[in-house]
């Protein structure tokens, strides 16, 4: 069925949303294993996925605790890393235009993946379908695989040796890479990576991600300067030479 306003077919939106939801949702297993392997109980691990539901912040919190960090410092780092979702919400609130009573529930699903799928849609109907299908699929699978990972942590053994904490970010990067079609998009992504990784050793957890977000306005400003027309004074001088 095609959207009534001539947009993307509903089936295509659902297919894309399911693809993202399933691919990323399965990586909740890595979080479950990592969290349980770091000493958190099954209840604590599952509660993080149910209530926090933002993979990067969850991994950051667990990683800081494993590294011997203070629980309050670890929570603060995870909070800063999750701040980006508030900016996503500002844009999605305009695109989704949901009833006021539904917004608090929808806010739980405002994450990287749902935002990426929603922003790729051409109409409000497809935005809503993409956001809902991605959010529901990802939420259910992420929590189920978190439970399975936590239960199977003992069988896995040393989680550091497996490098499972990198599974979630790796999946998201694999999904994001094909979307970088223009030179400017690639430059923004590259600069963001340099900023994020370069500042990891010197800034608290979560802050490098916020700084990396400055890559987009920085590249846009540089591009604007490059394309700016020459000043009128230069044109006047050229005209004077011809007289």
Short mmCIF file of N, CA, C and O in Angstrom, two decimals, residues 3 32 55 57 64 69-70 73 86 124 130 144 150 161 163 179 218 229 235 237 241:
data_model
loop_
_atom_site.label_atom_id
_atom_site.label_comp_id
_atom_site.label_asym_id
_atom_site.label_seq_id
_atom_site.Cartn_x
_atom_site.Cartn_y
_atom_site.Cartn_z
N UNK A 3 1.42 5.32 0.53
CA UNK A 3 0.88 6.39 1.35
C UNK A 3 -0.11 7.22 0.54
O UNK A 3 0.07 7.45 -0.66
N UNK A 32 24.07 -7.39 27.45
CA UNK A 32 23.75 -8.29 28.55
C UNK A 32 24.96 -9.04 29.05
O UNK A 32 25.19 -9.15 30.27
N UNK A 55 21.68 2.37 23.98
CA UNK A 55 22.81 1.46 24.05
C UNK A 55 24.13 2.09 24.42
O UNK A 55 24.86 1.59 25.28
N UNK A 57 24.84 4.84 26.07
CA UNK A 57 24.87 5.25 27.47
C UNK A 57 24.98 4.04 28.40
O UNK A 57 25.67 4.09 29.42
N UNK A 64 32.42 2.37 32.71
CA UNK A 64 32.99 3.19 33.78
C UNK A 64 33.01 2.44 35.10
O UNK A 64 33.95 2.56 35.89
N UNK A 69 35.31 3.30 38.30
CA UNK A 69 34.79 4.65 38.49
C UNK A 69 33.72 4.72 39.55
O UNK A 69 33.05 3.73 39.86
N UNK A 70 33.55 5.91 40.12
CA UNK A 70 32.50 6.15 41.10
C UNK A 70 31.14 5.99 40.42
O UNK A 70 30.96 6.43 39.28
N UNK A 73 29.81 9.24 39.11
CA UNK A 73 30.57 9.70 37.93
C UNK A 73 30.18 8.90 36.70
O UNK A 73 30.02 9.45 35.61
N UNK A 86 17.91 14.34 23.44
CA UNK A 86 17.04 15.51 23.63
C UNK A 86 17.00 16.36 22.37
O UNK A 86 15.94 16.89 21.99
N UNK A 124 4.85 12.63 6.61
CA UNK A 124 4.55 12.43 8.03
C UNK A 124 4.06 11.02 8.30
O UNK A 124 4.41 10.42 9.32
N UNK A 130 7.81 4.54 10.28
CA UNK A 130 9.21 4.18 10.47
C UNK A 130 9.64 4.29 11.93
O UNK A 130 10.32 3.39 12.45
N UNK A 144 14.97 -8.48 25.12
CA UNK A 144 15.04 -9.93 25.12
C UNK A 144 16.48 -10.43 25.03
O UNK A 144 16.89 -11.34 25.75
N UNK A 150 22.69 -11.72 29.56
CA UNK A 150 22.99 -11.75 30.99
C UNK A 150 22.94 -13.17 31.53
O UNK A 150 23.77 -13.56 32.37
N UNK A 161 37.82 -10.42 26.18
CA UNK A 161 38.50 -11.15 25.11
C UNK A 161 37.65 -11.22 23.85
O UNK A 161 38.18 -11.23 22.73
N UNK A 163 35.45 -8.83 22.98
CA UNK A 163 35.22 -7.48 22.45
C UNK A 163 33.76 -7.19 22.17
O UNK A 163 33.43 -6.43 21.25
N UNK A 179 24.54 5.68 4.21
CA UNK A 179 23.73 6.89 4.12
C UNK A 179 24.58 8.13 3.84
O UNK A 179 24.04 9.20 3.54
N UNK A 218 30.48 23.25 12.18
CA UNK A 218 31.81 23.70 11.76
C UNK A 218 32.01 23.52 10.26
O UNK A 218 32.50 24.41 9.56
N UNK A 229 30.36 34.92 -2.05
CA UNK A 229 30.77 35.71 -3.22
C UNK A 229 31.83 36.74 -2.85
O UNK A 229 31.96 37.14 -1.70
N UNK A 235 34.81 44.05 -7.41
CA UNK A 235 34.10 44.27 -8.65
C UNK A 235 34.28 45.70 -9.15
O UNK A 235 34.42 45.95 -10.34
N UNK A 237 36.86 47.67 -8.61
CA UNK A 237 38.22 47.84 -9.14
C UNK A 237 38.32 47.31 -10.55
O UNK A 237 38.92 47.90 -11.45
N UNK A 241 39.17 49.42 -14.18
CA UNK A 241 40.25 49.16 -15.10
C UNK A 241 39.76 49.16 -16.55
O UNK A 241 40.52 49.44 -17.46
#
